Coordinates of C-alpha atoms in Angstrom, one line a residue:
Chain A
M16 CA -77.3 -19.1 3.4
T17 CA -73.5 -19.3 3.8
K18 CA -72.3 -20.0 7.8
G19 CA -69.1 -18.9 8.9
L20 CA -66.0 -19.0 7.2
Q21 CA -66.4 -22.8 5.3
S22 CA -69.6 -23.4 6.1
I23 CA -72.9 -23.1 3.4
A24 CA -75.8 -23.4 5.8
F25 CA -79.5 -25.2 3.4
K26 CA -82.6 -23.2 4.1
E27 CA -84.3 -26.4 1.6
S28 CA -81.8 -28.9 2.6
P29 CA -82.6 -31.2 0.2
Y30 CA -83.2 -35.4 0.6
L31 CA -81.2 -38.2 1.5
V32 CA -83.3 -40.1 -0.4
S33 CA -81.8 -42.6 -0.8
S34 CA -78.1 -45.3 -0.9
A35 CA -76.8 -47.8 -2.0
S36 CA -73.1 -50.0 -0.6
V37 CA -71.9 -52.9 -3.3
A38 CA -68.2 -54.7 -1.4
G39 CA -66.1 -57.3 -1.7
K40 CA -65.1 -60.2 -0.4
K41 CA -62.9 -59.3 2.4
E42 CA -65.9 -56.8 3.8
G43 CA -68.5 -58.9 3.0
E44 CA -67.0 -61.1 6.1
G45 CA -66.7 -57.5 8.8
P46 CA -68.5 -56.7 10.8
L47 CA -71.2 -54.8 8.3
G48 CA -70.6 -57.6 6.4
K49 CA -74.7 -57.7 6.1
M50 CA -74.8 -54.1 5.9
F51 CA -74.0 -54.0 2.4
D52 CA -77.3 -54.3 0.2
M53 CA -74.2 -56.7 -3.1
V54 CA -71.1 -58.7 -1.6
E55 CA -69.2 -59.5 -4.4
K56 CA -66.7 -63.3 -3.5
E57 CA -65.3 -62.6 -6.6
D58 CA -63.5 -59.7 -6.4
L59 CA -62.9 -59.8 -9.9
F60 CA -67.1 -58.8 -10.8
G61 CA -67.1 -60.8 -13.5
E62 CA -64.6 -58.6 -15.7
N63 CA -61.4 -58.9 -16.8
T64 CA -59.2 -56.2 -14.4
W65 CA -59.4 -54.6 -11.6
E66 CA -60.1 -51.3 -12.8
E67 CA -63.0 -52.3 -14.4
A68 CA -64.2 -54.3 -11.6
E69 CA -64.3 -51.1 -10.0
S70 CA -66.8 -49.1 -12.6
T71 CA -69.4 -52.5 -12.2
M72 CA -69.5 -51.4 -8.8
Q73 CA -70.4 -47.6 -9.2
K74 CA -73.1 -49.0 -11.9
E75 CA -74.3 -51.0 -9.3
A76 CA -74.2 -49.1 -6.7
C77 CA -75.7 -46.5 -8.6
L78 CA -78.5 -48.2 -10.3
L79 CA -78.9 -50.2 -6.7
A80 CA -79.4 -46.9 -5.1
M81 CA -81.7 -45.1 -8.0
G82 CA -83.8 -48.0 -7.0
K83 CA -84.6 -47.8 -4.3
A84 CA -86.0 -44.4 -4.7
H85 CA -88.6 -45.9 -7.1
V86 CA -86.1 -42.9 -9.9
E87 CA -84.6 -43.6 -13.8
A88 CA -81.0 -42.2 -14.8
K89 CA -83.1 -40.1 -16.9
D90 CA -84.8 -37.9 -13.6
V91 CA -81.4 -37.3 -12.3
R92 CA -79.6 -34.4 -13.7
Y93 CA -76.5 -34.2 -12.9
L94 CA -73.1 -36.7 -11.0
F95 CA -71.4 -36.5 -8.7
G96 CA -68.2 -39.2 -9.5
G97 CA -64.9 -39.6 -8.1
D98 CA -61.9 -42.5 -7.3
L99 CA -58.5 -42.9 -6.7
L100 CA -57.8 -43.6 -9.7
R101 CA -55.2 -42.0 -12.1
Q102 CA -57.6 -39.5 -14.6
G103 CA -60.5 -41.3 -12.1
V104 CA -61.3 -43.7 -15.6
A105 CA -63.3 -45.7 -12.6
T106 CA -66.1 -43.8 -12.0
S107 CA -65.8 -42.5 -16.0
M108 CA -65.9 -46.6 -17.1
G109 CA -68.4 -47.1 -14.7
V110 CA -71.4 -44.2 -15.1
S111 CA -71.3 -44.2 -18.9
E112 CA -73.5 -46.2 -19.7
L113 CA -76.1 -44.5 -17.0
N114 CA -76.4 -41.8 -19.2
I115 CA -76.0 -38.6 -16.9
P116 CA -74.0 -35.2 -16.9
L117 CA -71.0 -35.6 -15.2
F118 CA -69.0 -34.2 -13.0
G119 CA -66.3 -35.9 -12.1
L120 CA -64.1 -34.8 -9.5
F121 CA -60.7 -36.1 -7.1
G122 CA -61.0 -35.8 -3.9
A123 CA -58.8 -38.7 -3.2
C124 CA -60.3 -40.1 0.1
S125 CA -62.2 -37.5 0.5
T126 CA -63.7 -37.8 -2.2
S127 CA -67.6 -39.1 -0.9
G128 CA -68.1 -36.0 0.8
E129 CA -67.1 -33.7 -1.8
A130 CA -69.1 -35.3 -3.9
L131 CA -72.3 -35.6 -1.2
A132 CA -71.0 -31.8 -0.8
L133 CA -72.0 -30.7 -4.4
A134 CA -74.4 -32.8 -5.3
S135 CA -76.9 -31.3 -2.2
M136 CA -75.6 -27.7 -3.0
S137 CA -77.4 -27.8 -6.3
V138 CA -79.9 -29.6 -5.1
A139 CA -80.0 -26.4 -3.2
A140 CA -79.4 -23.9 -5.3
G141 CA -82.6 -25.4 -7.6
Y142 CA -80.0 -26.9 -9.9
G143 CA -82.2 -30.1 -10.8
E144 CA -84.6 -32.1 -8.8
Y145 CA -82.4 -35.3 -7.8
M146 CA -79.0 -35.7 -7.8
L147 CA -76.3 -38.3 -7.8
A148 CA -72.7 -38.8 -5.9
V149 CA -70.8 -41.4 -5.8
T150 CA -67.9 -43.1 -5.5
S151 CA -65.6 -46.5 -5.0
S152 CA -62.2 -47.9 -4.8
H153 CA -60.8 -51.8 -5.4
F154 CA -58.0 -53.5 -3.3
G155 CA -56.2 -54.1 -7.4
S156 CA -56.2 -51.5 -8.9
A157 CA -55.3 -49.3 -5.3
E158 CA -52.7 -52.4 -5.4
K159 CA -51.9 -51.5 -8.2
E160 CA -51.4 -48.0 -9.1
F161 CA -49.4 -46.5 -5.2
R162 CA -48.2 -49.7 -4.1
F163 CA -47.1 -53.4 -5.3
P164 CA -48.5 -55.1 -7.9
L165 CA -50.2 -58.1 -6.1
G166 CA -48.3 -60.6 -6.4
Y167 CA -45.3 -58.6 -4.5
A168 CA -44.6 -60.5 -2.4
N169 CA -44.1 -57.7 0.7
Q170 CA -45.0 -57.0 4.8
R171 CA -46.6 -54.3 5.7
P172 CA -46.2 -51.3 8.6
L173 CA -48.8 -51.7 10.9
S174 CA -49.5 -48.3 9.7
A175 CA -50.3 -49.2 6.8
Q176 CA -54.2 -49.4 5.7
W177 CA -56.2 -51.4 3.9
T178 CA -57.9 -49.8 0.0
V179 CA -61.7 -51.4 0.6
T180 CA -63.4 -52.6 -2.5
G181 CA -66.5 -51.0 -2.3
S182 CA -68.3 -48.2 -3.9
G183 CA -71.1 -46.3 -1.9
A184 CA -73.8 -44.2 -4.2
F185 CA -76.4 -41.9 -3.0
L186 CA -79.7 -39.9 -4.6
V187 CA -80.3 -36.8 -3.1
G188 CA -83.0 -34.6 -4.0
T189 CA -86.4 -32.7 -3.5
K190 CA -88.4 -35.8 -2.9
R191 CA -89.2 -36.7 0.7
S192 CA -87.1 -38.7 3.5
H193 CA -86.5 -39.4 6.4
V194 CA -82.3 -38.2 5.8
R195 CA -82.2 -34.2 5.2
I196 CA -78.8 -32.6 4.4
T197 CA -78.6 -29.3 7.3
G198 CA -75.3 -28.3 6.0
V199 CA -72.1 -28.6 4.2
T200 CA -68.0 -27.6 5.5
V201 CA -66.3 -27.5 2.5
G202 CA -62.4 -29.1 3.6
K203 CA -59.5 -26.7 2.9
I204 CA -55.5 -28.0 2.1
V205 CA -53.6 -28.9 4.7
D206 CA -50.0 -30.0 5.0
Y207 CA -48.1 -30.8 8.0
G208 CA -45.6 -31.7 5.4
L209 CA -44.5 -36.0 6.0
K210 CA -44.1 -37.7 4.0
D211 CA -44.2 -41.1 4.7
S212 CA -47.6 -42.9 2.0
Q213 CA -47.8 -45.8 4.1
N214 CA -49.3 -43.6 7.4
M215 CA -52.5 -41.7 5.6
G216 CA -53.9 -41.7 8.7
A217 CA -51.2 -38.8 11.2
C218 CA -51.2 -36.9 7.1
M219 CA -54.7 -36.7 6.9
A220 CA -56.2 -36.1 10.5
P221 CA -54.1 -32.4 10.7
A222 CA -57.1 -31.8 8.1
A223 CA -60.3 -33.7 9.8
C224 CA -59.3 -31.7 12.9
D225 CA -59.6 -28.2 11.3
T226 CA -62.2 -29.2 9.1
I227 CA -64.6 -30.8 12.3
I228 CA -63.3 -27.6 14.5
R229 CA -64.2 -25.5 11.4
N230 CA -67.6 -26.9 11.1
L231 CA -68.2 -26.4 15.1
E232 CA -67.2 -22.8 15.4
D233 CA -69.0 -22.2 11.4
F234 CA -72.2 -23.1 13.2
G235 CA -71.9 -22.7 16.4
R236 CA -72.1 -26.2 18.2
K237 CA -69.9 -28.1 20.8
A238 CA -68.6 -31.9 20.1
E239 CA -72.2 -33.3 21.6
D240 CA -74.4 -30.8 19.4
Y241 CA -73.6 -33.6 17.3
N242 CA -74.6 -37.1 18.3
R243 CA -71.6 -39.1 16.1
I244 CA -68.5 -36.9 14.3
I245 CA -67.5 -39.9 11.8
T246 CA -63.9 -39.2 9.6
G247 CA -63.6 -41.3 6.9
D248 CA -60.6 -43.7 8.0
L249 CA -58.5 -41.8 9.6
G250 CA -57.5 -45.5 11.4
Y251 CA -55.9 -46.9 14.6
V252 CA -53.6 -44.2 13.7
G253 CA -54.8 -41.3 12.4
Q254 CA -57.5 -41.1 15.0
S255 CA -55.4 -41.3 17.7
I256 CA -53.7 -38.4 16.6
L257 CA -56.9 -36.7 16.1
F258 CA -57.2 -36.2 19.6
D259 CA -54.4 -34.7 20.4
L260 CA -54.9 -32.2 18.1
M261 CA -58.0 -32.0 19.1
R262 CA -57.4 -31.5 22.3
G263 CA -54.7 -29.4 21.6
K264 CA -56.7 -26.9 21.1
G265 CA -59.7 -27.5 23.6
Y266 CA -62.0 -30.0 22.2
D267 CA -63.1 -33.2 23.6
I268 CA -64.0 -35.7 20.6
K269 CA -63.7 -39.1 22.1
K270 CA -66.7 -40.0 23.6
N271 CA -68.4 -39.8 20.1
H272 CA -66.1 -39.4 17.8
M273 CA -66.3 -42.6 14.7
D274 CA -63.8 -44.0 12.6
C275 CA -65.2 -45.2 8.9
G276 CA -61.9 -47.3 8.7
M277 CA -61.8 -49.5 12.2
T278 CA -65.9 -50.2 12.3
I279 CA -65.8 -52.1 8.4
F280 CA -62.8 -54.3 8.8
D281 CA -62.4 -56.6 12.2
Q282 CA -58.2 -55.5 13.2
M283 CA -58.4 -58.7 15.7
T284 CA -58.6 -61.5 12.0
Q285 CA -58.9 -59.8 9.7
D286 CA -55.6 -58.2 9.7
T287 CA -55.9 -54.8 8.4
H288 CA -53.2 -52.9 11.0
A289 CA -54.3 -49.9 10.7
G290 CA -57.9 -50.0 9.3
G291 CA -59.9 -49.7 6.8
S292 CA -59.3 -46.8 3.9
G293 CA -59.6 -45.9 -0.1
C294 CA -62.9 -43.9 -1.6
G295 CA -65.8 -46.6 -1.0
C296 CA -64.3 -46.9 2.6
A297 CA -66.6 -43.6 3.8
A298 CA -69.3 -44.3 1.3
T299 CA -69.8 -48.0 2.4
T300 CA -70.1 -47.6 5.2
L301 CA -72.2 -44.5 5.4
S302 CA -74.0 -46.6 2.9
A303 CA -75.0 -49.3 5.0
Y304 CA -73.9 -48.5 8.4
I305 CA -75.1 -44.6 9.6
L306 CA -77.4 -43.9 7.5
P307 CA -79.9 -46.2 8.8
K308 CA -79.4 -44.8 12.0
V309 CA -80.0 -41.1 10.6
E310 CA -82.9 -42.3 9.4
R311 CA -84.5 -44.7 11.8
G312 CA -83.9 -41.8 14.4
E313 CA -80.8 -43.1 16.9
W314 CA -78.6 -40.7 15.8
K315 CA -80.5 -37.4 15.1
R316 CA -77.3 -35.0 14.4
V317 CA -74.1 -36.5 12.4
L318 CA -71.4 -34.4 10.7
F319 CA -69.5 -36.8 8.2
V320 CA -65.8 -36.7 7.4
P321 CA -64.0 -37.6 5.1
T322 CA -60.7 -37.4 4.7
G323 CA -58.2 -37.7 1.8
A324 CA -54.6 -38.1 1.4
L325 CA -53.7 -35.7 -1.9
M326 CA -50.8 -37.8 -2.9
S327 CA -49.6 -38.4 -6.6
T328 CA -47.1 -41.9 -6.7
V329 CA -44.6 -38.9 -9.2
S330 CA -45.7 -36.3 -6.4
Y331 CA -44.2 -39.2 -3.4
N332 CA -41.1 -39.9 -5.7
E333 CA -40.3 -36.4 -6.3
G334 CA -40.0 -36.1 -2.8
A335 CA -43.2 -34.1 -2.2
S336 CA -45.1 -34.5 0.8
V337 CA -48.1 -36.0 1.6
P338 CA -51.3 -32.8 2.2
G339 CA -54.4 -34.1 3.9
I340 CA -58.0 -32.4 3.2
A341 CA -61.6 -33.0 4.4
H342 CA -65.5 -32.0 3.9
G343 CA -68.0 -32.5 7.1
I344 CA -71.4 -33.3 6.1
V345 CA -74.0 -32.8 8.1
L346 CA -77.1 -34.9 8.6
E347 CA -79.7 -34.3 10.0
H348 CA -83.1 -36.5 10.9
C349 CA -86.3 -36.1 10.4
Chain B
M22 CA -22.2 -79.0 8.4
D23 CA -22.3 -77.3 5.5
Y24 CA -25.8 -77.3 6.2
I25 CA -25.8 -75.6 9.3
N26 CA -23.3 -72.7 8.4
A27 CA -26.0 -71.7 5.2
F28 CA -29.2 -72.0 7.5
W29 CA -28.2 -69.9 10.1
I30 CA -25.1 -66.8 8.8
G31 CA -28.1 -67.0 5.5
G32 CA -30.4 -66.4 8.7
V33 CA -28.5 -64.2 10.5
I34 CA -27.9 -61.8 6.7
C35 CA -31.5 -62.1 7.0
A36 CA -32.1 -61.0 10.3
L37 CA -29.5 -57.2 10.5
V38 CA -31.9 -57.0 7.2
Q39 CA -35.7 -56.8 8.9
I40 CA -33.8 -54.6 11.5
L41 CA -33.2 -52.3 8.3
L42 CA -37.5 -52.5 6.4
D43 CA -38.4 -52.4 11.0
R44 CA -37.3 -49.5 11.9
T45 CA -35.9 -47.3 9.0
K46 CA -38.6 -46.0 6.5
L47 CA -36.2 -48.0 3.7
M48 CA -38.9 -50.1 1.0
P49 CA -37.6 -53.1 -0.1
G50 CA -36.5 -51.3 -3.3
R51 CA -34.0 -49.3 -1.7
V52 CA -33.3 -52.4 0.4
M53 CA -32.5 -55.8 -2.6
V54 CA -29.8 -52.1 -4.0
L55 CA -28.3 -51.7 -1.3
L56 CA -27.2 -55.0 -0.9
V57 CA -26.6 -55.9 -4.1
C58 CA -24.2 -53.0 -3.7
S59 CA -23.0 -54.2 -0.8
G60 CA -21.8 -57.2 -2.0
A61 CA -20.1 -56.4 -4.8
V62 CA -18.1 -53.5 -2.8
L63 CA -17.0 -56.9 0.3
G64 CA -16.3 -58.5 -3.1
A65 CA -13.6 -56.1 -4.6
L66 CA -11.8 -55.5 -1.1
H67 CA -11.4 -59.1 -1.1
I68 CA -13.7 -60.0 2.3
Y69 CA -17.2 -61.1 0.9
Q70 CA -15.4 -65.1 -1.5
P71 CA -13.7 -65.8 2.2
F72 CA -16.9 -66.0 3.9
Q73 CA -18.9 -66.9 1.4
D74 CA -16.5 -70.4 0.8
F75 CA -17.2 -70.3 4.2
A76 CA -20.4 -70.2 4.4
G77 CA -21.3 -71.6 0.9
A78 CA -24.7 -71.1 0.0
G79 CA -25.8 -69.0 3.0
A80 CA -23.7 -66.1 1.5
S81 CA -24.2 -67.2 -2.2
V82 CA -27.8 -67.6 -2.0
P83 CA -28.4 -63.9 -1.0
L84 CA -28.8 -60.9 -2.5
T85 CA -25.0 -60.1 -1.1
G86 CA -23.8 -62.9 -2.7
F87 CA -25.2 -61.5 -5.9
G88 CA -23.4 -58.5 -6.1
N89 CA -20.5 -60.3 -4.8
L90 CA -21.2 -62.7 -7.7
L91 CA -21.2 -59.2 -10.1
W92 CA -17.6 -58.3 -8.7
K93 CA -15.7 -61.8 -9.6
G94 CA -17.4 -61.4 -13.3
V95 CA -15.7 -57.8 -14.4
K96 CA -12.6 -58.9 -12.0
E97 CA -12.0 -62.0 -14.8
A98 CA -13.3 -60.2 -17.4
V99 CA -10.8 -57.6 -16.8
D100 CA -8.4 -59.7 -16.2
K101 CA -8.9 -61.6 -19.7
E102 CA -10.0 -59.0 -21.6
G103 CA -8.7 -56.1 -20.3
F104 CA -10.2 -53.0 -20.0
I105 CA -13.4 -53.8 -22.0
G106 CA -13.7 -56.8 -19.5
I107 CA -15.7 -53.9 -17.5
F108 CA -18.2 -54.0 -19.6
M109 CA -18.6 -57.6 -20.2
G110 CA -18.0 -59.5 -17.0
G111 CA -21.2 -58.1 -15.5
F112 CA -23.8 -59.4 -17.8
K113 CA -21.8 -62.3 -17.7
A114 CA -21.7 -63.7 -14.8
S115 CA -25.6 -62.5 -13.8
A116 CA -27.1 -64.6 -16.9
V117 CA -29.0 -67.2 -15.3
G118 CA -29.6 -65.6 -12.6
I119 CA -31.3 -62.3 -14.8
C120 CA -32.3 -65.0 -17.8
A121 CA -33.6 -67.4 -15.3
A122 CA -36.4 -64.6 -13.1
L123 CA -36.8 -62.7 -17.4
V124 CA -37.6 -66.3 -19.4
F125 CA -40.2 -67.6 -16.2
S126 CA -41.5 -65.0 -14.5
Y127 CA -42.6 -64.5 -18.6
L128 CA -44.5 -67.6 -18.6
A129 CA -46.2 -67.1 -16.3
S130 CA -47.8 -64.4 -17.1
L131 CA -49.4 -66.6 -19.5
M132 CA -50.5 -69.3 -16.4
F133 CA -51.2 -67.4 -13.9
D134 CA -53.8 -64.0 -12.8
P135 CA -53.4 -61.8 -9.7
K136 CA -55.1 -62.5 -7.0
M137 CA -56.8 -60.6 -4.6
K138 CA -54.6 -60.4 -1.5
K139 CA -55.6 -62.2 2.0
Chain C
M24 CA -38.0 -21.1 9.6
D25 CA -41.0 -22.1 12.0
K26 CA -42.7 -23.9 9.4
E27 CA -39.5 -26.6 9.4
R28 CA -39.3 -27.0 12.7
Q29 CA -42.8 -27.3 13.1
Q30 CA -43.3 -30.0 10.4
Q31 CA -39.8 -31.7 12.2
A32 CA -42.2 -31.9 15.4
Y33 CA -45.2 -32.8 14.2
E34 CA -42.8 -36.0 12.3
N35 CA -41.1 -36.7 15.9
Y36 CA -44.9 -36.9 17.6
V37 CA -45.6 -39.1 14.6
K38 CA -43.0 -41.5 14.8
K39 CA -43.8 -41.4 18.4
K40 CA -47.2 -41.6 18.6
T41 CA -47.5 -45.1 14.9
P42 CA -46.9 -48.2 16.6
V43 CA -44.6 -51.0 15.3
H44 CA -43.6 -54.3 14.4
N45 CA -41.5 -56.9 17.5
L46 CA -38.4 -56.3 16.3
P47 CA -37.2 -59.3 17.6
A48 CA -40.5 -61.3 17.0
N49 CA -39.6 -60.6 13.0
M50 CA -36.3 -60.8 13.7
G51 CA -36.7 -64.4 14.6
K52 CA -38.7 -65.3 11.5
A53 CA -36.5 -63.5 9.2
F54 CA -33.4 -65.8 10.6
I55 CA -35.7 -68.5 9.9
A56 CA -37.5 -68.1 6.0
G57 CA -34.2 -66.9 5.3
G58 CA -32.8 -70.2 7.2
V59 CA -34.6 -72.3 4.7
I60 CA -34.6 -70.7 1.4
C61 CA -30.4 -71.0 1.7
T62 CA -30.5 -74.0 3.0
V63 CA -31.8 -76.0 -0.4
G64 CA -29.6 -73.7 -2.2
Q65 CA -27.0 -75.2 0.1
A66 CA -28.7 -79.1 -0.5
V67 CA -29.2 -77.7 -4.7
L68 CA -25.1 -76.7 -4.9
N69 CA -24.0 -80.1 -3.6
I70 CA -26.1 -81.7 -5.6
C71 CA -24.1 -80.5 -8.8
E72 CA -20.9 -81.1 -7.3
K73 CA -21.9 -83.6 -6.5
L74 CA -22.5 -85.1 -9.5
G75 CA -19.0 -83.4 -10.3
L76 CA -20.1 -80.1 -12.1
D77 CA -17.4 -77.3 -11.2
K78 CA -18.2 -74.0 -9.3
D79 CA -19.4 -71.9 -10.5
V80 CA -22.3 -74.0 -13.0
S81 CA -23.1 -74.9 -9.6
G82 CA -23.8 -72.5 -8.8
G83 CA -25.9 -71.5 -12.0
W84 CA -28.4 -73.9 -11.8
T85 CA -28.6 -73.5 -7.8
S86 CA -29.7 -70.0 -9.3
M87 CA -32.2 -71.1 -11.8
I88 CA -33.5 -74.1 -8.9
L89 CA -34.1 -70.6 -7.1
V90 CA -35.9 -68.3 -9.4
V91 CA -38.1 -71.1 -10.7
A92 CA -39.7 -71.9 -7.1
S93 CA -39.6 -68.7 -6.3
V94 CA -42.2 -67.9 -9.3
L95 CA -44.1 -70.8 -9.0
L96 CA -44.7 -69.8 -5.4
T97 CA -45.2 -66.5 -7.0
G98 CA -48.2 -67.3 -9.3
F99 CA -50.0 -69.4 -6.9
N100 CA -50.0 -66.8 -3.8
I101 CA -48.4 -69.1 -1.9
Y102 CA -45.1 -67.2 -1.9
P103 CA -47.0 -63.3 -0.7
R104 CA -48.2 -65.7 2.1
I105 CA -44.9 -66.9 3.3
A106 CA -43.3 -62.9 3.3
K107 CA -45.7 -62.4 5.4
W108 CA -44.8 -64.0 7.8
G109 CA -40.3 -63.9 7.2
G110 CA -40.1 -59.9 5.7
A111 CA -35.9 -59.7 5.1
G112 CA -36.2 -63.8 5.3
T113 CA -37.8 -63.9 1.9
L114 CA -36.9 -60.7 0.0
V115 CA -33.0 -61.3 0.9
P116 CA -33.2 -64.2 -1.3
I117 CA -31.6 -64.8 -4.5
T118 CA -35.8 -65.7 -4.2
G119 CA -36.6 -62.1 -3.8
F120 CA -35.7 -60.9 -6.6
A121 CA -37.5 -63.5 -8.7
N122 CA -40.9 -62.9 -7.0
S123 CA -40.5 -58.9 -7.9
V124 CA -39.8 -59.7 -11.6
A125 CA -42.6 -62.1 -11.8
A126 CA -44.9 -60.3 -9.8
P127 CA -45.2 -57.4 -12.4
A128 CA -45.2 -59.4 -15.4
I129 CA -48.9 -61.8 -13.7
E130 CA -49.9 -58.4 -13.4
Y131 CA -49.2 -56.5 -16.1
K132 CA -50.7 -58.5 -18.3
K133 CA -53.8 -57.2 -19.0
E134 CA -51.9 -54.2 -19.7
G135 CA -50.7 -55.7 -23.1
Q136 CA -47.6 -57.4 -23.8
V137 CA -45.3 -54.5 -24.7
M138 CA -47.0 -51.9 -22.8
G139 CA -47.9 -53.6 -20.0
I140 CA -45.2 -57.3 -20.1
G141 CA -42.6 -55.5 -21.2
C142 CA -41.9 -52.2 -20.4
K143 CA -43.2 -52.9 -16.8
I144 CA -41.7 -55.9 -16.1
F145 CA -38.4 -54.7 -13.9
T146 CA -40.7 -51.5 -12.4
I147 CA -39.3 -53.4 -8.9
A148 CA -35.9 -55.3 -9.6
G149 CA -34.8 -52.5 -11.9
P150 CA -33.3 -50.7 -9.9
V151 CA -31.1 -54.3 -8.3
I152 CA -29.9 -54.7 -11.9
L153 CA -29.3 -50.7 -12.6
Y154 CA -27.4 -50.4 -9.7
G155 CA -25.8 -53.5 -9.7
I156 CA -24.1 -53.8 -12.4
F157 CA -23.2 -49.3 -12.6
T158 CA -21.2 -50.8 -8.9
S159 CA -19.6 -53.5 -10.7
W160 CA -19.1 -51.9 -13.5
V161 CA -17.5 -48.5 -11.1
L162 CA -15.9 -51.6 -9.0
G163 CA -13.8 -52.9 -12.5
F164 CA -13.1 -49.7 -13.7
G165 CA -10.7 -48.8 -10.7
Y166 CA -9.5 -52.2 -10.7
W167 CA -8.5 -51.8 -14.2
L168 CA -7.2 -48.7 -12.8
L169 CA -4.6 -50.7 -10.1
K170 CA -3.8 -52.6 -12.7
V171 CA -2.6 -50.3 -15.8
S172 CA -0.8 -48.6 -12.7
G173 CA 1.4 -51.4 -12.0
I174 CA -0.4 -51.3 -8.2
I175 CA -1.7 -54.4 -8.6
A176 CA 0.0 -56.8 -10.1

């Protein structure tokens, strides 16, 4: 079962039974707009605060994902979930109604990978028939916590990314479907010492490089063995840096690389500078865009590598660098 | 004539600060602090007031003008009251700006809700 | 030592790879935005002087009116849009200061009157007041010393 230094190859691969994506207005106006299961034009989602809105997104995503598989909350053994906010409140408040035993996670924007890895490991180990993996982000709550209140009048640098308002939920289990999670590569923290919180792509690219190479070496694969190698939110700047870093280590992934942050928004018309970011970015893109292609067999095998920047406002103010982490999930058509 | 001076001098100050925003890692908060402190120092060096007499609002509206205002307040208070004036003058001179910002921002919070950026 | 050199090398590399705004274009926009705001201020000053108000009082009215305008534009979500275009032209004038007080007030009211607005209203503008007052205090202290020691009349 363990493969190489950091990976697991499942003997009995769990199935990605169903998934759902919930997104906000700007995301709905983007290239993937029609593919999301639910798009809400009111970014408060009928709630009072951005935080409550984000919680509602998570709950809706979970309900939709379970509904698609005709599974009820009581059938789900464990829920693995996380978000960007302090003490993970969006998740706690969001999923509490579902009454599913919860593992609260923090992986910044790599949370979807972390949650999927743990959910599939739990199913493969026989700890339950169904597991839910969910994550979310919201532009309002994230800006408020990490940058400035929304009304603040500032100019964003070209390397800045736009936090996606969205949530993705994934039901992993033993019930047959057309997508299997055949392996995971758990990433470690990679820190190249960068201190620029307005250039997340550059902070996370080294971690993505590390995990992708580790996955290829652990599984004895070449880059071409994957139809796509998909990073979460490196954005335009981060992608360029990733290509250079990979080339430096002897790998060329230019032909089959894709980035969720670059896919979810139209850079030309939506003014999102370096692209989308946030836990919801990779999660919604995976559910709405990537999984359908794997389900249809258009892509037979993909490596999903969401990346996270492990910083807090306190650590940043105290002069610490912004380290990155990335988790690899191998998804195969069956 | 004074409109023209106000326009181009205020504009030039902003254009120069734009260099700081675009070419350094300075965040807006730090830039605002730099402007206020520079204004105060230039005021104390007898440079800012003559500049303001010529430029009018082009020098008084930018935050450097706010710094100069703080210095002027402290200087006048020290002239009038001596040592204790050092503590009286700053807030006294800046009272209108700070009070207005606080009061109207609070009232705004009663009337407005935060809105998503486009 | 080696790690530091690696990190410095990466930082230099990232700087080269990261696109930056077109500086001359941004400077031009900042020039116009800042110029317009200052011209509005000049108009208020002129009206006050015509009404016979003294210089300090005129300055007070100008500050007050610009602050109100900025707070209203912030509430209606217009000032941030101007800033996106005008950059420093909206940050440098006192309207930028007012926006930095109004924005947190509006955003944090959901956390309550005392803990939300009360505690966080100065989240962005606090340093301006602290360091502005402190700098003027230091300069004032120096001025007082010079006076008391007879170096200045």
